[in-house]
Structures are given as C-alpha cells and as structure tokens.
PDB file of C-alpha atoms in Angstrom:
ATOM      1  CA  UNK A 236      -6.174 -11.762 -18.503  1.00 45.00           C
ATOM      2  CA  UNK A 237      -8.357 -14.223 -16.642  1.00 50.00           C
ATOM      3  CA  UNK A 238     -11.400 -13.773 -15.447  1.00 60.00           C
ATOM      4  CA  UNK A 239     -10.616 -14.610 -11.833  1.00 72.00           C
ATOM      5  CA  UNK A 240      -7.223 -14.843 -10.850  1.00 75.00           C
ATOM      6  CA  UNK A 241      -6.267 -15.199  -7.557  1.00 80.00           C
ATOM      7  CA  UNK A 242      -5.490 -12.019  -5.416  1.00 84.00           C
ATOM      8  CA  UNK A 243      -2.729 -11.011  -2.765  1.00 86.00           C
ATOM      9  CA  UNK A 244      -3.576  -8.005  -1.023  1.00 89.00           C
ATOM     10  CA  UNK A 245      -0.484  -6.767   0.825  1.00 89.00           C
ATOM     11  CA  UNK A 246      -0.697  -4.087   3.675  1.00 90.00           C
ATOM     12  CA  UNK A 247       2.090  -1.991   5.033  1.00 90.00           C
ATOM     13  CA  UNK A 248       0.792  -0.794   8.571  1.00 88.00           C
ATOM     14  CA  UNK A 249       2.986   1.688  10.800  1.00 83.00           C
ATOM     15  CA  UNK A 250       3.155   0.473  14.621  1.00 70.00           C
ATOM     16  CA  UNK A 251       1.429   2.054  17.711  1.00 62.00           C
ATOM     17  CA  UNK A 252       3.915   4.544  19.109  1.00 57.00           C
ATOM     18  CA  UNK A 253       4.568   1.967  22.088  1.00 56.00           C
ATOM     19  CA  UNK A 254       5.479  -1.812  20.193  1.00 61.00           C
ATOM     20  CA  UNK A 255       3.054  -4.021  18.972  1.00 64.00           C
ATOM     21  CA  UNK A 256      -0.460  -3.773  18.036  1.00 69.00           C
ATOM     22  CA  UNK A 257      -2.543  -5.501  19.992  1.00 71.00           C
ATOM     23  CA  UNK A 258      -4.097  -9.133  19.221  1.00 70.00           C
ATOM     24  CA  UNK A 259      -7.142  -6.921  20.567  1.00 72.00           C
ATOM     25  CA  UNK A 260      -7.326  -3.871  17.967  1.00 80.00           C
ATOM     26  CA  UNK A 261     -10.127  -3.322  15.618  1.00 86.00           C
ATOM     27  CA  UNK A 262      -7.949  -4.035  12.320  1.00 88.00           C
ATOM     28  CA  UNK A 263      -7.138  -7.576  14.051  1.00 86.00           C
ATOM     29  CA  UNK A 264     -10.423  -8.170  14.894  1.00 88.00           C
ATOM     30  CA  UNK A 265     -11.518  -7.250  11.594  1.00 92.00           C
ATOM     31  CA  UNK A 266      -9.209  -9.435   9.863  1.00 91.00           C
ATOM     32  CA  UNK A 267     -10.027 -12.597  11.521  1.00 89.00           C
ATOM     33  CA  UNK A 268     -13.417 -12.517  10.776  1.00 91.00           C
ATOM     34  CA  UNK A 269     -12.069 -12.151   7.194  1.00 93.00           C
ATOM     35  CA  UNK A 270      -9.918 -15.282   7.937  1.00 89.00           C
ATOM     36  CA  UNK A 271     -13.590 -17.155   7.965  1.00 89.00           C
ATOM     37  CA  UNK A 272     -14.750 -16.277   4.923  1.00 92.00           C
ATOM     38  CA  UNK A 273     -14.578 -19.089   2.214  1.00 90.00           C
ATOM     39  CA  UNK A 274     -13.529 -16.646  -0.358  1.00 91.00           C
ATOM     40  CA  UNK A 275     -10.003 -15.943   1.484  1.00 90.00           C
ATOM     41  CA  UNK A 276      -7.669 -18.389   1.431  1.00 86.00           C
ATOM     42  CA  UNK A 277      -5.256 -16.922   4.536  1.00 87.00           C
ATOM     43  CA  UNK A 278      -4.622 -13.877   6.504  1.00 91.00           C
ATOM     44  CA  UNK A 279      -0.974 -13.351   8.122  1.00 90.00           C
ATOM     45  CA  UNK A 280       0.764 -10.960   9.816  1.00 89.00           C
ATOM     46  CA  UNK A 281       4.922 -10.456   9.635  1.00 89.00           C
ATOM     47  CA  UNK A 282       7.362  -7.487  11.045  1.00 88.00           C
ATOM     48  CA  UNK A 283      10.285  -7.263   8.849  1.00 91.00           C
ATOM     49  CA  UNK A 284      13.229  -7.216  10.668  1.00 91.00           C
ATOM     50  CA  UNK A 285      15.006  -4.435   8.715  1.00 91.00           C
ATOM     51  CA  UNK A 286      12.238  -2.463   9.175  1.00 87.00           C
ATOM     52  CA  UNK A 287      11.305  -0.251  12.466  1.00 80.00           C
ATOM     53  CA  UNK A 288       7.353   0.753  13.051  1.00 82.00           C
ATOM     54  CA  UNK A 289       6.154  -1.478  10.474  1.00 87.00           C
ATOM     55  CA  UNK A 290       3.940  -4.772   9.913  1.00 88.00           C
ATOM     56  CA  UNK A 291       2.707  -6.272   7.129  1.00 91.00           C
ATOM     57  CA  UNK A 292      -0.489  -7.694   6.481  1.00 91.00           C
ATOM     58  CA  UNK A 293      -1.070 -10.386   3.382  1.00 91.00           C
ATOM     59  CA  UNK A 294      -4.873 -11.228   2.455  1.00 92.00           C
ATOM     60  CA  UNK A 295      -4.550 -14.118  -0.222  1.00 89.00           C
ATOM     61  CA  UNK A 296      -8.391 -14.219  -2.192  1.00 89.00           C
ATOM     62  CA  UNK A 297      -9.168 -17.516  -4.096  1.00 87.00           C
ATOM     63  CA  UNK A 298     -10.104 -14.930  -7.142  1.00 85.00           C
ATOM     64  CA  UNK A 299     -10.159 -11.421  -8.208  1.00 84.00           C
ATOM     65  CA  UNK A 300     -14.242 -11.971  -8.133  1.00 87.00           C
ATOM     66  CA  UNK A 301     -14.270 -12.817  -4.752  1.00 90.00           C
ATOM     67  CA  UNK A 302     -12.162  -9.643  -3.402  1.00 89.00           C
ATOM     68  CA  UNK A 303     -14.886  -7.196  -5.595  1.00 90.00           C
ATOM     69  CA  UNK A 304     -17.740  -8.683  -4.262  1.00 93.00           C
ATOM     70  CA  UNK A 305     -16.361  -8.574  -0.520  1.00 95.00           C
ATOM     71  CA  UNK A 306     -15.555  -5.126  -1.627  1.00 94.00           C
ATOM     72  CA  UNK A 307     -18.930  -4.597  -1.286  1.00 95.00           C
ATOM     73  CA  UNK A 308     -19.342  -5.814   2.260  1.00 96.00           C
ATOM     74  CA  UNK A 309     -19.833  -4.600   5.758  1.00 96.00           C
ATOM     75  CA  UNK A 310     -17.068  -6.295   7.038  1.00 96.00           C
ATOM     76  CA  UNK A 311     -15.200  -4.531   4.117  1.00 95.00           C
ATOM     77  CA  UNK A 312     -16.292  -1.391   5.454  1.00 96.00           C
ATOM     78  CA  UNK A 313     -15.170  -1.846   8.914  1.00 95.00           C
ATOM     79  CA  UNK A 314     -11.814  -2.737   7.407  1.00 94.00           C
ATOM     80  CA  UNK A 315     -11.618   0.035   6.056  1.00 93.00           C
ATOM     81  CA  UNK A 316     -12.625   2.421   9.047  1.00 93.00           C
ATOM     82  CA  UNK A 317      -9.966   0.647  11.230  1.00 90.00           C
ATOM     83  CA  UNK A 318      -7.267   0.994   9.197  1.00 90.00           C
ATOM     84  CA  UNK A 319      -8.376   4.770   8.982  1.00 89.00           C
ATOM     85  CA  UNK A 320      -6.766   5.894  11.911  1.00 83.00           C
ATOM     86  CA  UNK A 321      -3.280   3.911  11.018  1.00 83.00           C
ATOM     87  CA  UNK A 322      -0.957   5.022   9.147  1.00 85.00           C
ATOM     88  CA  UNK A 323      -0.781   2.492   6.366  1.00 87.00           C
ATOM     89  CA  UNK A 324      -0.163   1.515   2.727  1.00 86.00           C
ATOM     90  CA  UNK A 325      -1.923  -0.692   0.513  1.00 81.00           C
ATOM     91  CA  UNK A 326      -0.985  -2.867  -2.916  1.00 72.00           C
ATOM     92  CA  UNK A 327      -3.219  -5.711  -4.902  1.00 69.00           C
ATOM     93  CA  UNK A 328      -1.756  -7.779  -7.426  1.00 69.00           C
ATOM     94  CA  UNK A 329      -2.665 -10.535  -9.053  1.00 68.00           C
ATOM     95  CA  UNK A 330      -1.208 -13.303  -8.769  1.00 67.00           C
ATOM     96  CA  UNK A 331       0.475 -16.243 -11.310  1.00 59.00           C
ATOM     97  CA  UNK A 332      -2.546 -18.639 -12.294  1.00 57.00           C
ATOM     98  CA  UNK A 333      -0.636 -21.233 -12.033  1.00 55.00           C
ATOM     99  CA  UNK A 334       0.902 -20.367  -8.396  1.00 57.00           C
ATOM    100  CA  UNK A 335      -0.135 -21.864  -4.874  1.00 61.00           C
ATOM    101  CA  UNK A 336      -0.308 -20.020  -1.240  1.00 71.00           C
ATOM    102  CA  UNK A 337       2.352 -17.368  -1.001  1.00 76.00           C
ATOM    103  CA  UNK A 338       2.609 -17.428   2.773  1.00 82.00           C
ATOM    104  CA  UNK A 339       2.914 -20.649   4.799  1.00 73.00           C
ATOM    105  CA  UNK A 340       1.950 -19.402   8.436  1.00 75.00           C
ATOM    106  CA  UNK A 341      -0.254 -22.418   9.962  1.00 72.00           C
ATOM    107  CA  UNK A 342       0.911 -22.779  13.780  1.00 68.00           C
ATOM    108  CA  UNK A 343       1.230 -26.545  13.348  1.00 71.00           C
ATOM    109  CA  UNK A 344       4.170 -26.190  11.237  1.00 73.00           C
ATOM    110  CA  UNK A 345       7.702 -24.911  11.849  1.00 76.00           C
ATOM    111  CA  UNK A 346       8.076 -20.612  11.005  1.00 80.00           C
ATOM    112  CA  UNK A 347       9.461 -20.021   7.802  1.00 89.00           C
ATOM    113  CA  UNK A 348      12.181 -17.329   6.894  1.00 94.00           C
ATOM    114  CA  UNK A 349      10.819 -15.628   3.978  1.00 95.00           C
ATOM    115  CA  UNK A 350      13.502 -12.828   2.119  1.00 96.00           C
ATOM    116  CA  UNK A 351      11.537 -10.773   0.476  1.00 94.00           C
ATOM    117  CA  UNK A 352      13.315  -8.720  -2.646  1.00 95.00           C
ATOM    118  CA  UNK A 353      12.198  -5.817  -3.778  1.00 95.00           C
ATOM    119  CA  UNK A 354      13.725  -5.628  -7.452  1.00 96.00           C
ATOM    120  CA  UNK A 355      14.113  -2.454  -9.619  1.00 97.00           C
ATOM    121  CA  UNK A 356      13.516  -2.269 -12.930  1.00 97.00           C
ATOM    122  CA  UNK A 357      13.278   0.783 -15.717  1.00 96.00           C
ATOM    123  CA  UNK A 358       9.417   1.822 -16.349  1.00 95.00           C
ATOM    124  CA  UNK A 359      10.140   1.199 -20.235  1.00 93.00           C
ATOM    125  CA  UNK A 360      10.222  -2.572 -20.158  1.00 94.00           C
ATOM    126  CA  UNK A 361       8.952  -4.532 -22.938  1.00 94.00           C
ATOM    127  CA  UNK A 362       6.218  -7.165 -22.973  1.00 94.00           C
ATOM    128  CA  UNK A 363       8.747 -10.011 -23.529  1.00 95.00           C
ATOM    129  CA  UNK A 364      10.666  -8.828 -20.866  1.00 95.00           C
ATOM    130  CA  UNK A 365       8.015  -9.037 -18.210  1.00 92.00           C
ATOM    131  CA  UNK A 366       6.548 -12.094 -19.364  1.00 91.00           C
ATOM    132  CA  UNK A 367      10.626 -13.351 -17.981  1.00 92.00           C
ATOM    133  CA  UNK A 368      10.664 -11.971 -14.988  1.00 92.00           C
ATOM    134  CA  UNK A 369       6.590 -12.656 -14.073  1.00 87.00           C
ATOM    135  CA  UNK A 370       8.337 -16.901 -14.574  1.00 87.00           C
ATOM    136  CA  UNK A 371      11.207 -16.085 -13.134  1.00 90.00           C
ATOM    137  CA  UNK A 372      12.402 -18.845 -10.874  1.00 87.00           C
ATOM    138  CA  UNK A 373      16.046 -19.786 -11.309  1.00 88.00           C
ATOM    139  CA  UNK A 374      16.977 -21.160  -7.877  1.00 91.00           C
ATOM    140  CA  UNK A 375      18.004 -24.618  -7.607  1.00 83.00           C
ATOM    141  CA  UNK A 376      16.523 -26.703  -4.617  1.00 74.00           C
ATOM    142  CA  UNK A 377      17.436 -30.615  -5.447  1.00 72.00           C
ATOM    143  CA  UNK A 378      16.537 -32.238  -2.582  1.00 68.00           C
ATOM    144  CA  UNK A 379      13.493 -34.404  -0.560  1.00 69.00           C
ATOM    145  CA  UNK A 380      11.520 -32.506   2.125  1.00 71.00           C
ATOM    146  CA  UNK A 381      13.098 -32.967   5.451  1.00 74.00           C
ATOM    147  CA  UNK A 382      17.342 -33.294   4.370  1.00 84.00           C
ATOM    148  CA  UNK A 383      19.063 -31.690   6.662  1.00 86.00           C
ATOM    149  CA  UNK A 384      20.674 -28.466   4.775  1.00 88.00           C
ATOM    150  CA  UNK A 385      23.988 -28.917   6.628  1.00 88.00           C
ATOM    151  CA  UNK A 386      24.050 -32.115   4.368  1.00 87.00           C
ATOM    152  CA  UNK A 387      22.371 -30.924   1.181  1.00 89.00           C
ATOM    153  CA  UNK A 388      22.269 -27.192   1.434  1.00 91.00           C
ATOM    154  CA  UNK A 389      19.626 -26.867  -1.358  1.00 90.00           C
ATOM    155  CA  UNK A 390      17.382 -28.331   1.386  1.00 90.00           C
ATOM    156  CA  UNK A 391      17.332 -24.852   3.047  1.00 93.00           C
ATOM    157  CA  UNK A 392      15.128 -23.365  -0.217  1.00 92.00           C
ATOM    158  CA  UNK A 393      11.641 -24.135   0.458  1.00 90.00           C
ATOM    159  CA  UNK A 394      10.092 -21.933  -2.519  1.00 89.00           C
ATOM    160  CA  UNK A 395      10.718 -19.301  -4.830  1.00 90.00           C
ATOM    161  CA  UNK A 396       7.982 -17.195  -6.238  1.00 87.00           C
ATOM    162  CA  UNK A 397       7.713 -13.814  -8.301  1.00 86.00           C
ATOM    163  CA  UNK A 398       4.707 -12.386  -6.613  1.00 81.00           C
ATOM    164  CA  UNK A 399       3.749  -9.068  -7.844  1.00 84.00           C
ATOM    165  CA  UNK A 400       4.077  -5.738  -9.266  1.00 88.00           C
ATOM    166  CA  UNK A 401       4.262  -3.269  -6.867  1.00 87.00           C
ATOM    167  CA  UNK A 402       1.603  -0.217  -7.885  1.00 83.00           C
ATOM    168  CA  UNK A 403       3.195   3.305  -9.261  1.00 86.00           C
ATOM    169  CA  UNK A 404       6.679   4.113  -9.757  1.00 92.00           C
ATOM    170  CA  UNK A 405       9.213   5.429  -7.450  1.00 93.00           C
ATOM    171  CA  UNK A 406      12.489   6.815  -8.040  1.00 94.00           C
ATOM    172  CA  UNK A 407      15.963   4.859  -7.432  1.00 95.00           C
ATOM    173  CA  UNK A 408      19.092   5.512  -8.082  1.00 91.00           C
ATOM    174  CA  UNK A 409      18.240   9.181 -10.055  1.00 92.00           C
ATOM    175  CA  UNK A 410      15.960   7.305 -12.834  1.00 93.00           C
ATOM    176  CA  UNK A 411      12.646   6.507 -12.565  1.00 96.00           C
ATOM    177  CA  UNK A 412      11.895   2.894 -11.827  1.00 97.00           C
ATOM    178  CA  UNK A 413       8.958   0.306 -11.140  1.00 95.00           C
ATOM    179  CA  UNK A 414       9.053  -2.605  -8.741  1.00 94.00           C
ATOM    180  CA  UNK A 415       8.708  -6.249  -8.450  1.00 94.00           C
ATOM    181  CA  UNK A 416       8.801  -8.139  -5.812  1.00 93.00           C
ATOM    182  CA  UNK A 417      10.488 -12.053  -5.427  1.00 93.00           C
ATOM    183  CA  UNK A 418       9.761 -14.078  -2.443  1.00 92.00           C
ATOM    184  CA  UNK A 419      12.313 -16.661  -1.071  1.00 94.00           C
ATOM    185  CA  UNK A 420      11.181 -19.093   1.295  1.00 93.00           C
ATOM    186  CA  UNK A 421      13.814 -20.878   3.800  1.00 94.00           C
ATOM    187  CA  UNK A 422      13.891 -23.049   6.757  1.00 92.00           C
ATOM    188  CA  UNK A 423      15.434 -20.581   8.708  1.00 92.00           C
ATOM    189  CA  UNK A 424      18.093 -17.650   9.013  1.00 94.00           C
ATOM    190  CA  UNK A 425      20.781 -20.154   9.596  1.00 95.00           C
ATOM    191  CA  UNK A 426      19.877 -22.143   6.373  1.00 94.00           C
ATOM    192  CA  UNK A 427      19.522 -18.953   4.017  1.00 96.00           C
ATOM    193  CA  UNK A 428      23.289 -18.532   4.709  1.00 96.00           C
ATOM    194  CA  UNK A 429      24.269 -22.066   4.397  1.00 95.00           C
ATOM    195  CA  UNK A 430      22.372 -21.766   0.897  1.00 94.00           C
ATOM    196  CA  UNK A 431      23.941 -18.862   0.082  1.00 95.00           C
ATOM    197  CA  UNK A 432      27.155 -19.932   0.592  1.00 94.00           C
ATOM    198  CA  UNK A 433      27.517 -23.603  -0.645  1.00 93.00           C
ATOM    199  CA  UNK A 434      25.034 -23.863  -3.471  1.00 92.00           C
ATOM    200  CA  UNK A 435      27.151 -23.329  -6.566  1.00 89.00           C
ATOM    201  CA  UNK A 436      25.294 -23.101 -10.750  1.00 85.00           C
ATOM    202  CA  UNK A 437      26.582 -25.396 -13.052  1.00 80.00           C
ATOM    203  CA  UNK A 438      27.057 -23.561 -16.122  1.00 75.00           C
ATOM    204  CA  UNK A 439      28.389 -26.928 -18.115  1.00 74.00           C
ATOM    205  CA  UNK A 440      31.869 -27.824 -18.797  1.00 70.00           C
ATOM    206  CA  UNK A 441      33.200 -24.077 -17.125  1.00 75.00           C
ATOM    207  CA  UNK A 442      33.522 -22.924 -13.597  1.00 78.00           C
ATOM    208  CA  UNK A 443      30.724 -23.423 -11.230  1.00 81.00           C
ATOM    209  CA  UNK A 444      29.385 -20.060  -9.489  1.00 84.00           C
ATOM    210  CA  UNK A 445      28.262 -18.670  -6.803  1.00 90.00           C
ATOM    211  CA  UNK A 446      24.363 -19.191  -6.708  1.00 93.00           C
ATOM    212  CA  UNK A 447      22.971 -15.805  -5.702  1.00 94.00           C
ATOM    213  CA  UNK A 448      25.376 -13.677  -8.329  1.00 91.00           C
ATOM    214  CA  UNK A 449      24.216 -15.776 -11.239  1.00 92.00           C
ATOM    215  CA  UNK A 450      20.614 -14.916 -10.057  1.00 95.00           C
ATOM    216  CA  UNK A 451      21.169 -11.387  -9.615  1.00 96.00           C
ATOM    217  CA  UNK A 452      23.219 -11.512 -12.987  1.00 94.00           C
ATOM    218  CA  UNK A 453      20.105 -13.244 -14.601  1.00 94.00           C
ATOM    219  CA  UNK A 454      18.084 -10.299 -13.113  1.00 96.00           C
ATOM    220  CA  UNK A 455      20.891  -7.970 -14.114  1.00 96.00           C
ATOM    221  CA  UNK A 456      20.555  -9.194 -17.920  1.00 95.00           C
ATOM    222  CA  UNK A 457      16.755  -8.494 -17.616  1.00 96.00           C
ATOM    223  CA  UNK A 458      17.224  -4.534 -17.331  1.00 96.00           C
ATOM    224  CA  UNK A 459      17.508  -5.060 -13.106  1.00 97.00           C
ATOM    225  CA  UNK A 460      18.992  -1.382 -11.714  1.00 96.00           C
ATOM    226  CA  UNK A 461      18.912  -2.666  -8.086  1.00 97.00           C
ATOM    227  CA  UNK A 462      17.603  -4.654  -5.281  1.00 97.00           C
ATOM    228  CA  UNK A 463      16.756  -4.137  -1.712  1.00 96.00           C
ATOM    229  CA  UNK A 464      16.023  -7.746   0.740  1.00 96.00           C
ATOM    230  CA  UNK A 465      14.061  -7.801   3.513  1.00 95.00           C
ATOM    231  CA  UNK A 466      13.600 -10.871   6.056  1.00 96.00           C
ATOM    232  CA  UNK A 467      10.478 -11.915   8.141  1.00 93.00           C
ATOM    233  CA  UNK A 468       8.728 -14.896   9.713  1.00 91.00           C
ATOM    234  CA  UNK A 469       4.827 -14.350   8.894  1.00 90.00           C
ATOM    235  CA  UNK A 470       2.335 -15.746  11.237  1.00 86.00           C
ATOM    236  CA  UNK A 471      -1.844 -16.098  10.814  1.00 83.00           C
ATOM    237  CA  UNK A 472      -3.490 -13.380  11.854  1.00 80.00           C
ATOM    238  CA  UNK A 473      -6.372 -15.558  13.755  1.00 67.00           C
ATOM    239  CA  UNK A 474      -3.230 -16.526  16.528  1.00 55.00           C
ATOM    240  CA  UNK A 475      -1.368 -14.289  19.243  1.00 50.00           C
ATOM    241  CA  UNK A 476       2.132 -13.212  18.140  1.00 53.00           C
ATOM    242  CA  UNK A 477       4.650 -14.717  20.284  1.00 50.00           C
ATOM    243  CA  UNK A 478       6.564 -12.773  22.658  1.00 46.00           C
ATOM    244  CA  UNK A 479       9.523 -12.271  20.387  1.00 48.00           C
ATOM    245  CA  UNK A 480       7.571 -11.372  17.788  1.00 50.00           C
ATOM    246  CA  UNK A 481       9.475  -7.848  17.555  1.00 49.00           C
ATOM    247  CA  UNK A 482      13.033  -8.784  16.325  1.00 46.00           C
ATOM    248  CA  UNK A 483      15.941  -6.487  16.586  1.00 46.00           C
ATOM    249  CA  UNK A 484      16.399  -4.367  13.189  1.00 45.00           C
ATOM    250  CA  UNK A 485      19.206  -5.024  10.951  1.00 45.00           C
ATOM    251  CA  UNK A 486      20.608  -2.163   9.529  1.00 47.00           C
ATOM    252  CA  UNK A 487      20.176  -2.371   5.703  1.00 46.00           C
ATOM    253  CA  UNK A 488      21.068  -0.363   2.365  1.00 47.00           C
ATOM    254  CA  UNK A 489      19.896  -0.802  -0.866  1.00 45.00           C
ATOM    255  CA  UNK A 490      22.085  -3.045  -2.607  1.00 47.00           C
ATOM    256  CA  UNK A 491      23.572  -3.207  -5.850  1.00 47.00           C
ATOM    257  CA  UNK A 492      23.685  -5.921  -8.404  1.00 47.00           C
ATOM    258  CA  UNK A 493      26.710  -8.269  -7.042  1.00 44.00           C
ATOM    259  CA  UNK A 494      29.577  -8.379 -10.079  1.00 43.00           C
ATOM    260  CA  UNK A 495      29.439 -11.277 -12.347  1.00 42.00           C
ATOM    261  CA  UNK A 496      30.304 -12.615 -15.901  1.00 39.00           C
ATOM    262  CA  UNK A 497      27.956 -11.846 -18.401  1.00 34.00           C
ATOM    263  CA  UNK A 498      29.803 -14.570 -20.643  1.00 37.00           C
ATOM    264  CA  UNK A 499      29.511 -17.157 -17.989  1.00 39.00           C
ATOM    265  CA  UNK A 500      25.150 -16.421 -17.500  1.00 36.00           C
ATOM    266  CA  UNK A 501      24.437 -16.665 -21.252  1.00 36.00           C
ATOM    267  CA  UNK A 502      20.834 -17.999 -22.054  1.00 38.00           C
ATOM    268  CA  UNK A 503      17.453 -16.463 -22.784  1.00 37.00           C
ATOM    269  CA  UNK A 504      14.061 -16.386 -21.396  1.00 39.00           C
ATOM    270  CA  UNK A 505      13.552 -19.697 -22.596  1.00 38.00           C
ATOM    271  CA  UNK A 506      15.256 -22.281 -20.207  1.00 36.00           C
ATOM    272  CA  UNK A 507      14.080 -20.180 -17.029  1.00 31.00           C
TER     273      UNK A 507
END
C-alpha cells in the first residue's frame, strides 16, 4: 500500500430531536475550521433522502499522513468532544490513488444528485476479486459536458466511483456479509431516471440491454448478494443549508440483484 493515500472520512450523525442541526453547533463549527486546513481537501454535509434522523458528513484528506498528524491536534480533539454528545458513526477508507474529489459541493456550481449504493458481498472474497470491484466502473457516459440528457441521456452520468470498504461486517440476507460502497453522480433526480431508462449496453452483434441490469449482473458475477441505493445532494459544510435542505423520505427496501442473462454479460475483470 502507499505511503500516503488519500483519505475519505465519512460520518453518519443522528439529527437533533427537532430537524436540522444548526449552522451554529459545535460539530459545524468545528468542521469549518477543518475546511481551512491545507491538509483537507473538502468538508460537506448531505441528508439522504431515504433516510429519517440522519446526516452525513465527508472529510476528504490529501493523504493518510495528513489525517494522523491532525489526529494529533486540538482541533482534532474538539471534534471529537462535539461529536460526543451525538449519536453518530464513523468509517475511514482509503481511497483509489488514482481517484479525484469524491464530492462536488462548491456553491458556485449546480447540486449534484449523488446515488449512493451500498453493495453486499460474502466476507470470503478473494484478492482477484477485490482488485475488480476496487476498478469497477462499467457505466457508459459518451457525451461533452453540458448536452442536454433529454438529447443524449448518457449526459445525465457525471461520475462513477467505487469509494470504499465499509469497516466490519454485518449480516444480510441470513449470511454474513461485508460492504462496499459505489457512488453515482447525476445532474439531477430527473436525469438519473432518464439514464436509467434510455441508456442501453451494447453487447456486440446480440440484443442491447438495459444499462443498470447489466451492471448489477456484472456485480452479480462478482459474488454481489444484494444492494441497497440511497440518494442525496451534498453541500460544503463552510455554507448554510438551504431551506429545503430536509427532503421528504422515500420509503426504501433493500433490493435484490435485478434478473439478467449471465450468457449475454460474459467477460472478465479485464475489459472493466
């Protein structure tokens, strides 16, 4: 592993009992400082909307270096004494060395849609196997910045990135299984179905499909027991949320893998 790959710290913090947390709270407070520090690289805040009582907090580091030695901070122990008297959850992975910013919050620029996935896998997966999935990026987005997706639908995919690990195991589905977790950036709500529902795969010479069952049947063919998606618009921490910052929840289940032809999504590792 290298010396100093890049971190994203992800925090799952439960809600005051009446909304929002305020702009004002110590955590907040806390975490724009943080914002200034040359080290980090971004600090933003996003309520998924499947999800009731809960925000999320992302703290990208330039390096694994730089988190340990803020680690060892003041301002790391005032973090830490705010989020105290939350309720809250933390992970740290580290990140692809050869990946960018996961989050895209600046104010300047239109919100983002991000679906975050939540895949599950058996705990008895083989090197080879992870290797896959930690390059996984399948999605097709042929297209110039700023097409309008009603035109060219693969306009509506902004990114794709497998992020992380999740920490520990969990169980799902009556077996014991670990977790990774796929972000999808799109323009909007609106564009993630018009994705969804006109961008076909080209397998060659046989019957295009439908784009999200051949990458859940790529997942599927990588040992993939399940999924669950969650959607949410991430903003940086160092601005006020908006006033419809809390969305509505959607109710949600965890979903199976869709069906699909195992003879139509032949292919290794290799041409991912």
């Amino acid at each position: 592993m290298p010396d100093n790959r890049r971190i994203l710290e992800w925090i799952s913090l439960k809600d005051a009992p009446n909304g929002v947390i305020s702009n004002s709270d110590e955590i907040f407070a806390v975490l724009q400082e943080i914002q200034k520090l040359q080290e980090c690289t971004g600090v933003a805040r996003g309520r998924p909307q499947e999800l009731r009582n809960i925000e999320w907090l992302i703290i990208e580091w330039r390096g694994s270096r730089d988190k340990e030695e803020f680690c060892t901070t003041e301002l790391y122990l005032r973090l830490e004494e705010a989020l105290a008297t939350r309720s809250w959850s933390r992970e740290v992975s580290c990140l692809l060395p050869d990946r960018g910013h996961i989050i895209a919050a600046h104010p300047m620029s239109p919100p983002m849609l991000y679906e975050v996935l939540t895949i599950y896998f058996p705990v008895d997966l083989d090197p080879a196997t992870i290797s896959c999935l930690e390059k996984f990026s399948v999605l097709p987005r042929w297209h110039i910045d700023g097409e309008d997706p009603v035109e060219y639908p693969s306009a509506a995919l902004k990114a794709q990135t497998p992020v992380m690990w999740k920490e520990g195991t969990c169980e799902y589905q009556g077996q014991t299984a670990r977790r990774f977790v796929y972000f999808i950036k799109f323009v909007n709500k609106e564009g993630e179905r018009i994705y969804k529902e006109k961008v076909r795969y080209d397998p060659g010479g046989r019957t295009p499909l439908d784009i999200m069952s051949y990458f859940f049947g790529r997942l599927e063919d990588l040992g993939m027991i399940g999924y669950e998606p969650r959607h949410v618009e991430f903003v940086e921490i160092v601005h006020y949320v908006p006033e419809n910052y809390v969305s509505e929840p959607l109710p949600t289940q965890p979903m199976e893998c869709p069906p699909h032809n195992i003879a139509d999504l032949e292919g290794d590792c290799d041409d991912l």
